[in-house]
Tab-separated table of C-alpha atoms in Angstrom:
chain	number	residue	atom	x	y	z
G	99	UNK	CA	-1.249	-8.817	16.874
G	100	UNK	CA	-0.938	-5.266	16.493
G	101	UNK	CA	2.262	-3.886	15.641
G	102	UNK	CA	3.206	-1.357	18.249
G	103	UNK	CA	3.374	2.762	17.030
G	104	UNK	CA	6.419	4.065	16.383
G	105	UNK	CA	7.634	7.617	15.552
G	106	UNK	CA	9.402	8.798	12.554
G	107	UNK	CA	12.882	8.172	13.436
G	108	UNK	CA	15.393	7.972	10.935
G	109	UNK	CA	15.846	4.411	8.964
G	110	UNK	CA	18.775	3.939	6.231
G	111	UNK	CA	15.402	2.761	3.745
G	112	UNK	CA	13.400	5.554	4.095
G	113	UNK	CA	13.572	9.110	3.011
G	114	UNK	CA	14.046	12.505	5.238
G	115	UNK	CA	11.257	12.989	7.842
G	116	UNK	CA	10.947	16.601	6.383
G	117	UNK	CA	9.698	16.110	3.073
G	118	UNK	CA	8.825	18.345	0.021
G	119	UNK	CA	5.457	17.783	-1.041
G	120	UNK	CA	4.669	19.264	-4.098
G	121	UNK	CA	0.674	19.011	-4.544
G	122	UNK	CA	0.770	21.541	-1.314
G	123	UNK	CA	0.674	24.760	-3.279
G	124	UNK	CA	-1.626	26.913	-1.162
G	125	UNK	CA	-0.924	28.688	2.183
G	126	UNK	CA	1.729	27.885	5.377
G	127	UNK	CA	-0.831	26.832	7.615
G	128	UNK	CA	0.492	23.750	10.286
G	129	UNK	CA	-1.616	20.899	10.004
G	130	UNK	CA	-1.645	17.778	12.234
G	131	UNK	CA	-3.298	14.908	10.031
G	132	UNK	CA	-4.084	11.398	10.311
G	133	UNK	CA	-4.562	8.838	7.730
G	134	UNK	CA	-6.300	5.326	8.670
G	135	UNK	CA	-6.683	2.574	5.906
G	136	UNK	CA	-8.670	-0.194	6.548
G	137	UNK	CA	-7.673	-2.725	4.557
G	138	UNK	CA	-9.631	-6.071	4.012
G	139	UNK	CA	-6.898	-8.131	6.281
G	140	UNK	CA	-4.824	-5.021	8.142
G	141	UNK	CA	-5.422	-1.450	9.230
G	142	UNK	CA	-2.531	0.842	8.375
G	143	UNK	CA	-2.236	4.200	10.734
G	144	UNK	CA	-0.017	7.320	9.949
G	145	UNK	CA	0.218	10.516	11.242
G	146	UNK	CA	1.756	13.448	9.656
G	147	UNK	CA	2.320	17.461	10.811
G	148	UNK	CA	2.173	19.378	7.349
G	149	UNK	CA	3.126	22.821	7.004
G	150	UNK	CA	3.306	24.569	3.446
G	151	UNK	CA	5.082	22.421	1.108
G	152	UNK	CA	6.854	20.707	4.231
G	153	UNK	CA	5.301	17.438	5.744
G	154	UNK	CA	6.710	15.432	8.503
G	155	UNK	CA	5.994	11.767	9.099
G	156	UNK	CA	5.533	11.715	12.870
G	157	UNK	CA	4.483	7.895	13.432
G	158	UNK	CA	3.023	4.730	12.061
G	159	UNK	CA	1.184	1.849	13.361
G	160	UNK	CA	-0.325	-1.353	11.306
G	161	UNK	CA	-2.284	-4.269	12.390
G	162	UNK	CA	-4.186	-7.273	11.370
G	163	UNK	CA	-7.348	-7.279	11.471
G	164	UNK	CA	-8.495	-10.878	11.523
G	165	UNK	CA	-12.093	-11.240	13.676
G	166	UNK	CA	-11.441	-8.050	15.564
G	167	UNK	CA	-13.807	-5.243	15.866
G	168	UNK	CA	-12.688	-2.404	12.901
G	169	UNK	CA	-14.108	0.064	14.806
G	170	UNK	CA	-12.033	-0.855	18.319
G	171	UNK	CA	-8.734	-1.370	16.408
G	172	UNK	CA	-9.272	2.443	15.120
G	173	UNK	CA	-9.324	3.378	17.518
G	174	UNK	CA	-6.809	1.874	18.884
G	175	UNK	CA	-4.466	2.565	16.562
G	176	UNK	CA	-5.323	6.472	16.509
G	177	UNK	CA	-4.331	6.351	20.571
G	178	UNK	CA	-1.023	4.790	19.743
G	179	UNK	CA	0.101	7.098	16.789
G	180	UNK	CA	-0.374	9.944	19.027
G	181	UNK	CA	0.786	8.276	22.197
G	182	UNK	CA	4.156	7.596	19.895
G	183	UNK	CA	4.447	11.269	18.843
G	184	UNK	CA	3.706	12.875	22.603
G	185	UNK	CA	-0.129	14.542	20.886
G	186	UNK	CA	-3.696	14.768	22.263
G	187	UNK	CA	-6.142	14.187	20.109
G	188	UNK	CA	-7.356	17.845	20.321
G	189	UNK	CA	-4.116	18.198	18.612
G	190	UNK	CA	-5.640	16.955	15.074
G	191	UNK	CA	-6.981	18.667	12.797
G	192	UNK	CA	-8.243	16.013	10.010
G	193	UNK	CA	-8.626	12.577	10.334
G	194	UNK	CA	-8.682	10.878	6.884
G	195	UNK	CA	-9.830	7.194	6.127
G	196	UNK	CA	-9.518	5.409	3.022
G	197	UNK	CA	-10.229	1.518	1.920
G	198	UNK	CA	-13.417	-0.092	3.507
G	199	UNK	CA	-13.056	2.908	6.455
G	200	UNK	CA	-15.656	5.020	5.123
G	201	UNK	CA	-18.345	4.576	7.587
G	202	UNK	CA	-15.618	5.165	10.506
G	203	UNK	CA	-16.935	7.452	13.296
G	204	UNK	CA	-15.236	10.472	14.360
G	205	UNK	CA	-13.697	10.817	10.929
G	206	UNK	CA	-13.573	14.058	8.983
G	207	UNK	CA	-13.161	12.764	5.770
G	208	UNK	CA	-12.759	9.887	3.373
G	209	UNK	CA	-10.421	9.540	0.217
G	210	UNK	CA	-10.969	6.649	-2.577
G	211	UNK	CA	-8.081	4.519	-2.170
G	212	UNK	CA	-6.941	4.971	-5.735
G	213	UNK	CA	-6.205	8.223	-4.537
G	214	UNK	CA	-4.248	8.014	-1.424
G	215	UNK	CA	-2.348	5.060	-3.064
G	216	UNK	CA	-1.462	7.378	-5.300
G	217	UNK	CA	-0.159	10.383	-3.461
G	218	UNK	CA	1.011	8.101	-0.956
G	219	UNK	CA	3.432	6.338	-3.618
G	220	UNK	CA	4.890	9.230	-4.797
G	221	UNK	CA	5.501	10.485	-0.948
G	222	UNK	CA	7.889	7.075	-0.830
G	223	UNK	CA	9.283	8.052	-4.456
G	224	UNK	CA	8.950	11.546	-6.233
G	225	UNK	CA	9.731	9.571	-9.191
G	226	UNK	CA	7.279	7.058	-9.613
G	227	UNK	CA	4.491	7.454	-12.346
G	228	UNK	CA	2.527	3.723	-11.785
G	229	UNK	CA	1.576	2.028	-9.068
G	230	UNK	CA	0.770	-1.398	-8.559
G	231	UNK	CA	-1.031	-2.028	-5.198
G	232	UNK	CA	-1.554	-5.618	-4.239
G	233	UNK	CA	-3.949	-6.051	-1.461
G	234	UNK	CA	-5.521	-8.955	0.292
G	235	UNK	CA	-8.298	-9.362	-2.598
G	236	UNK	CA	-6.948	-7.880	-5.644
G	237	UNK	CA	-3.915	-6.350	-7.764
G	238	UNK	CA	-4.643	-2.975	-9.427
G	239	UNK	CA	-2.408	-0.489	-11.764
G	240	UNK	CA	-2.768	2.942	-11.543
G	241	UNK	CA	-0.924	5.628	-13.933
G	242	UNK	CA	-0.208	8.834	-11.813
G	243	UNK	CA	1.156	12.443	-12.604
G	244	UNK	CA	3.402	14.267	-10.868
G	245	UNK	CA	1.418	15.821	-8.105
G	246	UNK	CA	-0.403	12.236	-7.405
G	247	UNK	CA	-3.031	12.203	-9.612
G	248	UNK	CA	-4.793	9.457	-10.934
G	249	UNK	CA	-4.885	9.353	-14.568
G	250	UNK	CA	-6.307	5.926	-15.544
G	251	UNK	CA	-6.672	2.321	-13.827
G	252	UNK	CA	-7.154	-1.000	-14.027
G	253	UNK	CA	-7.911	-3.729	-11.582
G	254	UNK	CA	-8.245	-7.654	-11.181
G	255	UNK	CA	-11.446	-9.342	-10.077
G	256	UNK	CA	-11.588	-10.465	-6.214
G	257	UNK	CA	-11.591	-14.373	-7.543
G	258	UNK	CA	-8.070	-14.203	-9.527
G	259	UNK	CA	-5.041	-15.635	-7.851
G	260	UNK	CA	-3.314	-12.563	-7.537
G	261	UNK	CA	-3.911	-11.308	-4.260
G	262	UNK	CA	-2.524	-11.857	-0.624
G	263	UNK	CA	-5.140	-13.839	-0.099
G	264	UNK	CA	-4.351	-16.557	-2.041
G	265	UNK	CA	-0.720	-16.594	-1.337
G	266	UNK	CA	-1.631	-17.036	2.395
G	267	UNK	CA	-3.684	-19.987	1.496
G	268	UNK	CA	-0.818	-21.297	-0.564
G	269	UNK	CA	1.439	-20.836	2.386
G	270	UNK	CA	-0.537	-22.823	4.298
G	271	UNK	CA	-1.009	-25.784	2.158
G	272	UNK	CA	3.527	-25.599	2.012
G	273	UNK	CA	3.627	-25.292	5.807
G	274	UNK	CA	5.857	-22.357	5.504
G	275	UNK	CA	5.325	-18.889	7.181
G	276	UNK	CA	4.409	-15.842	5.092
G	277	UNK	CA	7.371	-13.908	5.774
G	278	UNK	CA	9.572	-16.981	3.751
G	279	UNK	CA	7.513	-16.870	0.615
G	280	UNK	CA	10.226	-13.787	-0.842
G	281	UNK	CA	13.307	-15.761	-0.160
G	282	UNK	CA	11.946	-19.718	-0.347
G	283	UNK	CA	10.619	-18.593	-4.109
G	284	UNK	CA	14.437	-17.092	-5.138
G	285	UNK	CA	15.520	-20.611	-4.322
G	286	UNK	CA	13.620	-22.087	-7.171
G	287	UNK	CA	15.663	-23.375	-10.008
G	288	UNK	CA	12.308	-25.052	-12.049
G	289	UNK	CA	9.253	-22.700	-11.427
G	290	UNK	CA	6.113	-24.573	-11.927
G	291	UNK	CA	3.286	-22.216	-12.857
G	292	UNK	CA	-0.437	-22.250	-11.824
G	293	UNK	CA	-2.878	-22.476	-15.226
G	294	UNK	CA	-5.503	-20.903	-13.861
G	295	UNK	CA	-6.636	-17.004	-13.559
G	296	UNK	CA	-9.586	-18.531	-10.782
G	297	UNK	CA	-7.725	-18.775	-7.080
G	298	UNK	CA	-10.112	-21.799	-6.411
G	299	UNK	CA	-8.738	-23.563	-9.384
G	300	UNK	CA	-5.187	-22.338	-8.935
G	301	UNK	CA	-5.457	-23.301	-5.749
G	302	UNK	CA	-5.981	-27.095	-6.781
G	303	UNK	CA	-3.551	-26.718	-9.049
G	304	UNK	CA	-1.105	-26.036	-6.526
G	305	UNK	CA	-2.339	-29.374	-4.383
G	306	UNK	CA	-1.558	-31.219	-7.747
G	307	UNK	CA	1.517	-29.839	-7.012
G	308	UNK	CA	2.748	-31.108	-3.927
G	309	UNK	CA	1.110	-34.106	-4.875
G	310	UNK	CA	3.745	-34.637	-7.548
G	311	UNK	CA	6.596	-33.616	-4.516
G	312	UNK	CA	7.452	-30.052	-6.381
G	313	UNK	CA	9.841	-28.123	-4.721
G	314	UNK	CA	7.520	-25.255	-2.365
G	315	UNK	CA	10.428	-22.847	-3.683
G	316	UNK	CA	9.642	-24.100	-7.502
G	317	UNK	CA	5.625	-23.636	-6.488
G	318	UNK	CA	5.797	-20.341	-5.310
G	319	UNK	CA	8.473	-18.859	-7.830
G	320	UNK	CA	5.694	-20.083	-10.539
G	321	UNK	CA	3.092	-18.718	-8.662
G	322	UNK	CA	4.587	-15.484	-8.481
G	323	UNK	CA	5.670	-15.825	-12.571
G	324	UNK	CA	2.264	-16.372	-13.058
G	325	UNK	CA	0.804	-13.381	-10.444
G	326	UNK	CA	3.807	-11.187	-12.649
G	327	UNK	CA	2.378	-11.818	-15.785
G	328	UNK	CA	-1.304	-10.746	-15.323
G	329	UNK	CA	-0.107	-7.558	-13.506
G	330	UNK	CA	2.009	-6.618	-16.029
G	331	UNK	CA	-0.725	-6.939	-18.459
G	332	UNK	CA	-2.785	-4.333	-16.203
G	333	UNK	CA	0.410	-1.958	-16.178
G	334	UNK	CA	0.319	-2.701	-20.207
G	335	UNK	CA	-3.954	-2.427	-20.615
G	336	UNK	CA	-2.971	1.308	-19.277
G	337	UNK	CA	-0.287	2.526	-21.246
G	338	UNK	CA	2.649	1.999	-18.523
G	339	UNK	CA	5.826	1.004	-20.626
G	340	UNK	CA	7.749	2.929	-19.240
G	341	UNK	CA	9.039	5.244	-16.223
G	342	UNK	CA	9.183	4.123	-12.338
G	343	UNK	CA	6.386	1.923	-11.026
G	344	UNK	CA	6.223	1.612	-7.294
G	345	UNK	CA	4.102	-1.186	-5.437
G	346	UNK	CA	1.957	-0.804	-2.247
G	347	UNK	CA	-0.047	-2.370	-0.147
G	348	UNK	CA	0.548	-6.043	1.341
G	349	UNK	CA	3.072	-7.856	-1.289
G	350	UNK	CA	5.233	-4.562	-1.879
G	351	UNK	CA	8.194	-6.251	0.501
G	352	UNK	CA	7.537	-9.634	-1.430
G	353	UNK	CA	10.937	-10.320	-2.675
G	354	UNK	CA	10.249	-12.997	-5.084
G	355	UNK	CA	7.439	-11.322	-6.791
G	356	UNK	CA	9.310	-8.224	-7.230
G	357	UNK	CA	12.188	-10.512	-8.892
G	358	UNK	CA	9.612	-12.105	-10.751
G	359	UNK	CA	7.824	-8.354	-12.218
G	360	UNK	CA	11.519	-7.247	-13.006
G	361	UNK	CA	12.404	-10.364	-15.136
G	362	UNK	CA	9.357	-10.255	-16.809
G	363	UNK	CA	9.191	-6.726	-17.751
G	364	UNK	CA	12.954	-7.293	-19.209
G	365	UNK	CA	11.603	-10.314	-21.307
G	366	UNK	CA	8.900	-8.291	-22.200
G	367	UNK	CA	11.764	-5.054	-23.419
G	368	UNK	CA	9.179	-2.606	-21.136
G	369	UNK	CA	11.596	0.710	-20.224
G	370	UNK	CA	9.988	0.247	-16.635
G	371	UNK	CA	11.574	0.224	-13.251
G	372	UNK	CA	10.022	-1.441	-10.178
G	373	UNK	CA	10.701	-0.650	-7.030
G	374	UNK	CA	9.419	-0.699	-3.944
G	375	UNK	CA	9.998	0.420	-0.161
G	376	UNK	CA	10.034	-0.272	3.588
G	377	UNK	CA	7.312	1.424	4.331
G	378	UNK	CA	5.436	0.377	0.853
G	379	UNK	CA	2.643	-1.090	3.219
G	380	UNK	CA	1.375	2.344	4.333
G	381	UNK	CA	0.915	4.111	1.199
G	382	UNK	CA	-2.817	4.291	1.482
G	383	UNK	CA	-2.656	5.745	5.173
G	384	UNK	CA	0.554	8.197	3.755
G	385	UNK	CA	-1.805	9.462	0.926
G	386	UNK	CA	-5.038	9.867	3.436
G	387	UNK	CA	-3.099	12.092	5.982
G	388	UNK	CA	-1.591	14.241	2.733
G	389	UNK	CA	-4.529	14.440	0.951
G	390	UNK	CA	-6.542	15.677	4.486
G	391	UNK	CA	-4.036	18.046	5.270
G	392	UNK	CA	-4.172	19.711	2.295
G	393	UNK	CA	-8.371	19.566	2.032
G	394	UNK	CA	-7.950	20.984	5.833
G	395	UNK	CA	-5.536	23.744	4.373
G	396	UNK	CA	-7.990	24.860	1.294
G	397	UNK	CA	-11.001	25.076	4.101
G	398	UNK	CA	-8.669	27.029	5.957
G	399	UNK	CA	-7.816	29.173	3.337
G	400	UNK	CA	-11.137	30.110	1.910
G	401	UNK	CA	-12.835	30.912	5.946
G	402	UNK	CA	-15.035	27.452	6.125
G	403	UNK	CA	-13.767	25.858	9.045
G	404	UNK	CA	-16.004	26.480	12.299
G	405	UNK	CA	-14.576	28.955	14.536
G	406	UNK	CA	-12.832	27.685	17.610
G	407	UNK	CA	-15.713	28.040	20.665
């Protein structure tokens, strides 16, 4: 079901609509952008109206995919930002996509998604210097500068049991909704962890597990020990020890695996904070409308955008 637009009202968990962006150095021109991620399970949707070093989130809108067609629920979702924020589309200059969005019609852009994770993390927190996006099919770690920039990366493979994926799977085989995973795995006061790195074996590990009547809040606080573990050795394989590392994508708001990445980076003595944020989810669309606001600014600025018939 697609979750319905909304503008950029005020909430006590995020920051100022008006934001300071640093990366935009160059001119004051007033740019309406939109960002579009299409993710393997959801498309995230944002809108933004930047202006010099100002930016100002003007709405949002997310959905799952599931066997929808990507290019209708685009679509879609570009109607409903601008519905939400009272704009035609005439009203837009750039329309960015980023994930598997690159063959989107009526796009004027595309972004890696390294990238707009990037700038979009440090849009949610000016202090971050990692990111760790988890996604549907894989966990990656990304060291950042200041201004968003992607210094170095690593990434799991699409089999490892580290993904949304196969914690939706897992849900299923405890009977338990997604949105309890967090909270059921805090319960958990003998965490039994998965062996395997393979989600098909990891998987049968887990039906070993209910098998032997484990606890689903022991299961899942093991499972997200284990998930912990291999994505702090990605944060490690790239030099992250310390500094802020913010999370994106699906399992940002995942309570019990952000419990389970703090206590193991404490066992492990690593000088990192992790955090992460309501609206952790849309980093990739943030970063897509920033980054093609500000490649719609440069164009601007150096006389290469078609004149207006």
């Amino acid at each position: 079901t697609a979750r319905r637009a909304t503008n950029g009202a005020p909430d006590p968990r995020r920051r100022s609509r008006f934001e300071h962006v640093a990366v935009f150095q160059g001119g004051d021109f007033m740019t309406v952008s939109i960002g579009v991620d299409v993710g393997s399970g959801v498309i995230k949707t944002a809108l933004f109206r930047v202006e010099g070093e100002k930016s100002e989130w003007l709405s949002r809108w997310d959905a799952r995919i599931r066997q929808r067609n990507t290019f209708a629920l685009v679509e879609e979702s570009v109607k409903s930002v601008l519905d939400s924020a009272g704009l035609a589309r005439e009203d837009v200059d750039y329309v960015a996509t980023t994930g598997e969005g690159e063959s989107l019609p009526d796009a004027t852009g595309h972004f890696y998604s390294m990238t707009t994770h990037a700038r979009g993390a440090l849009y949610l927190n000016p202090e971050a210097r990692a990111v760790l996006d988890i996604g549907a099919l894989h966990g990656r770690a990304i060291s950042i500068d200041g201004k968003g920039k992607v210094l170095t990366y690593r990434m799991t493979s699409q089999c490892a049991s580290g993904s949304g994926q196969f914690l939706e799977n897992i849900s299923r085989y405890l009977g338990i909704a997604q949105d309890e995973i967090g909270a059921l795995s805090q319960q958990a006061t003998k965490p039994e962890k998965v062996s395997s790195i393979c989600a098909v074996l990891a998987e049968t590990d887990v039906i070993n597990m209910v098998s032997r009547a484990i606890k689903p809040s022991d299961i899942l606080r093991g499972i997200h020990e284990s998930m912990a573990e291999r994505l702090i050795k990605l944060l490690k394989s790239i030099d992250v020890k310390r500094g802020v590392v913010m999370m994106t994508g699906g399992l940002a708001l995942d309570a019990g695996l952000v419990s389970a990445l703090q206590d193991g980076m404490v066992q492990q003595k690593m000088e990192t904070t992790v955090t992460a944020h309501a609206d952790s989810l849309y980093a990739g669309a943030i970063g897509a409308a920033l980054w093609g606001a500000f490649r719609h600014g440069k164009l601007k600025e150096r006389g290469l955008l078609p004149k207006a018939s």
